[in-house]
mmCIF file of C-alpha atoms in Angstrom:
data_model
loop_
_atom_site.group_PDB
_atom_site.id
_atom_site.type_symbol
_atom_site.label_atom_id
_atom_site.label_comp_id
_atom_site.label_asym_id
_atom_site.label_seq_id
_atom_site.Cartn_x
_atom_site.Cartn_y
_atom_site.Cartn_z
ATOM 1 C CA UNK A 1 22.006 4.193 -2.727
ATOM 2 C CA UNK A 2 18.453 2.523 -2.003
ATOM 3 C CA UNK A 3 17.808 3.571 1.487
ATOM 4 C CA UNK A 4 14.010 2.054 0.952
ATOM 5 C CA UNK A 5 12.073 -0.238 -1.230
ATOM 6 C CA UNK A 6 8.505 -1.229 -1.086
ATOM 7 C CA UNK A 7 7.022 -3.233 -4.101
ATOM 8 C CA UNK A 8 3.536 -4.366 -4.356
ATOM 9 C CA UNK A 9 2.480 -7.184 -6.789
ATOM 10 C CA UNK A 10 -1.325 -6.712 -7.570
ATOM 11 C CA UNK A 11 -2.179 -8.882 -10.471
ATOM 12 C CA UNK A 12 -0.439 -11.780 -12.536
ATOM 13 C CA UNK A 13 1.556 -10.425 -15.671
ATOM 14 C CA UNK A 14 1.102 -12.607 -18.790
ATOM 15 C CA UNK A 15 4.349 -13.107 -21.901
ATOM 16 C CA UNK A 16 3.840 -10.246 -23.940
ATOM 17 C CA UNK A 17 4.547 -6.216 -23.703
ATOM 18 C CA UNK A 18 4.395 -4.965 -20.086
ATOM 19 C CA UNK A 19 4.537 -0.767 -20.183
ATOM 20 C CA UNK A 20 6.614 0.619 -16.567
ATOM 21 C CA UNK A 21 6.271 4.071 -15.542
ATOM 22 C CA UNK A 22 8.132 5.914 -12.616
ATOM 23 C CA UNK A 23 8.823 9.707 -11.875
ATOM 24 C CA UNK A 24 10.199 11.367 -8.948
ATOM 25 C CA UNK A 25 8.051 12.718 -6.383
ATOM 26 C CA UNK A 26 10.776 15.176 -4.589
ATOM 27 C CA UNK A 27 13.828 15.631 -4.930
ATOM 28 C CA UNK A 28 16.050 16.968 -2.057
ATOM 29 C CA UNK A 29 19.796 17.264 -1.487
ATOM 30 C CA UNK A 30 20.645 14.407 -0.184
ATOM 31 C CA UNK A 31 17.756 12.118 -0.456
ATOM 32 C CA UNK A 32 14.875 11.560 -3.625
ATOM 33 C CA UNK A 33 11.599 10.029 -3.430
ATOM 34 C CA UNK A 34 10.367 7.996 -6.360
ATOM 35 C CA UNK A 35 7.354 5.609 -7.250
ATOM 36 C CA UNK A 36 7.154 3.472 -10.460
ATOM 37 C CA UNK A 37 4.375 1.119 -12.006
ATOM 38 C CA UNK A 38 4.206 -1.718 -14.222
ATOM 39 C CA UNK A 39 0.723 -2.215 -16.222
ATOM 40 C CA UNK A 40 -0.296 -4.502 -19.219
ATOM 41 C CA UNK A 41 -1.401 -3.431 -22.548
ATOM 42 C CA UNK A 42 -5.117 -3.218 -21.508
ATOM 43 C CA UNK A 43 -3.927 -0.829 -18.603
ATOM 44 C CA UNK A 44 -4.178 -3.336 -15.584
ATOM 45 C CA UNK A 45 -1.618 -2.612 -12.998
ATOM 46 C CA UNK A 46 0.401 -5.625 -12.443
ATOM 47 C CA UNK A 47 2.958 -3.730 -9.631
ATOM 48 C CA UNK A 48 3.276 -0.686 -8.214
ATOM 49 C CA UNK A 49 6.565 0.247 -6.222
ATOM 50 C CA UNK A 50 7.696 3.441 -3.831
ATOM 51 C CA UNK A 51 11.157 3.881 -2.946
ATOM 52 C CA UNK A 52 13.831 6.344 -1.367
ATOM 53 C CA UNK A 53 17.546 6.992 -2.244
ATOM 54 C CA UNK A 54 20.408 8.767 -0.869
ATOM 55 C CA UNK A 55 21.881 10.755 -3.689
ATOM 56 C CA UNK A 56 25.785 10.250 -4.648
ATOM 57 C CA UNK A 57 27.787 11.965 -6.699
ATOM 58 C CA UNK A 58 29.487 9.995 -9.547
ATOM 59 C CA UNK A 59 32.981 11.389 -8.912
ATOM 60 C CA UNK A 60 32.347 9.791 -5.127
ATOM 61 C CA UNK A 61 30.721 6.637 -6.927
ATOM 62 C CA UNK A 62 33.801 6.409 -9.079
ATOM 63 C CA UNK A 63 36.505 6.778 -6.316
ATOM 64 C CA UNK A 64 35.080 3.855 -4.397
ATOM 65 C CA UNK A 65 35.393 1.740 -7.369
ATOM 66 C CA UNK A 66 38.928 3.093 -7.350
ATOM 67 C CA UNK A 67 39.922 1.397 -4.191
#
């Protein structure tokens, strides 16, 4: 569950291949930190994003879909 989302756009990207990159930063119980970033070919960063997320289960994910 996104509990944040922050995306900055820092260039336009052109048609063609587009290379995206994320990793976690920490990882807790309950909550994760993560960043990701979307470059061109030549290595120009088109966006850069930084986000947080409540971690669920997928047996909890799966009853809610039940109801």
């Amino acid at each position: 569950v996104t509990i944040d989302l922050h995306v900055q756009y820092l260039g336009s990207a052109r048609p063609g291949e587009l290379i995206a990159e994320g990793r976690c930063i920490q990882v807790g119980k309950t909550i994760a930190f993560i960043e990701g970033s979307l470059v061109d070919p030549e290595g120009k960063m088109i966006a850069r994003a930084t986000a947080s997320g409540r971690l669920v289960s997928p047996e909890k994910v799966a009853a809610r879909r039940s109801e």
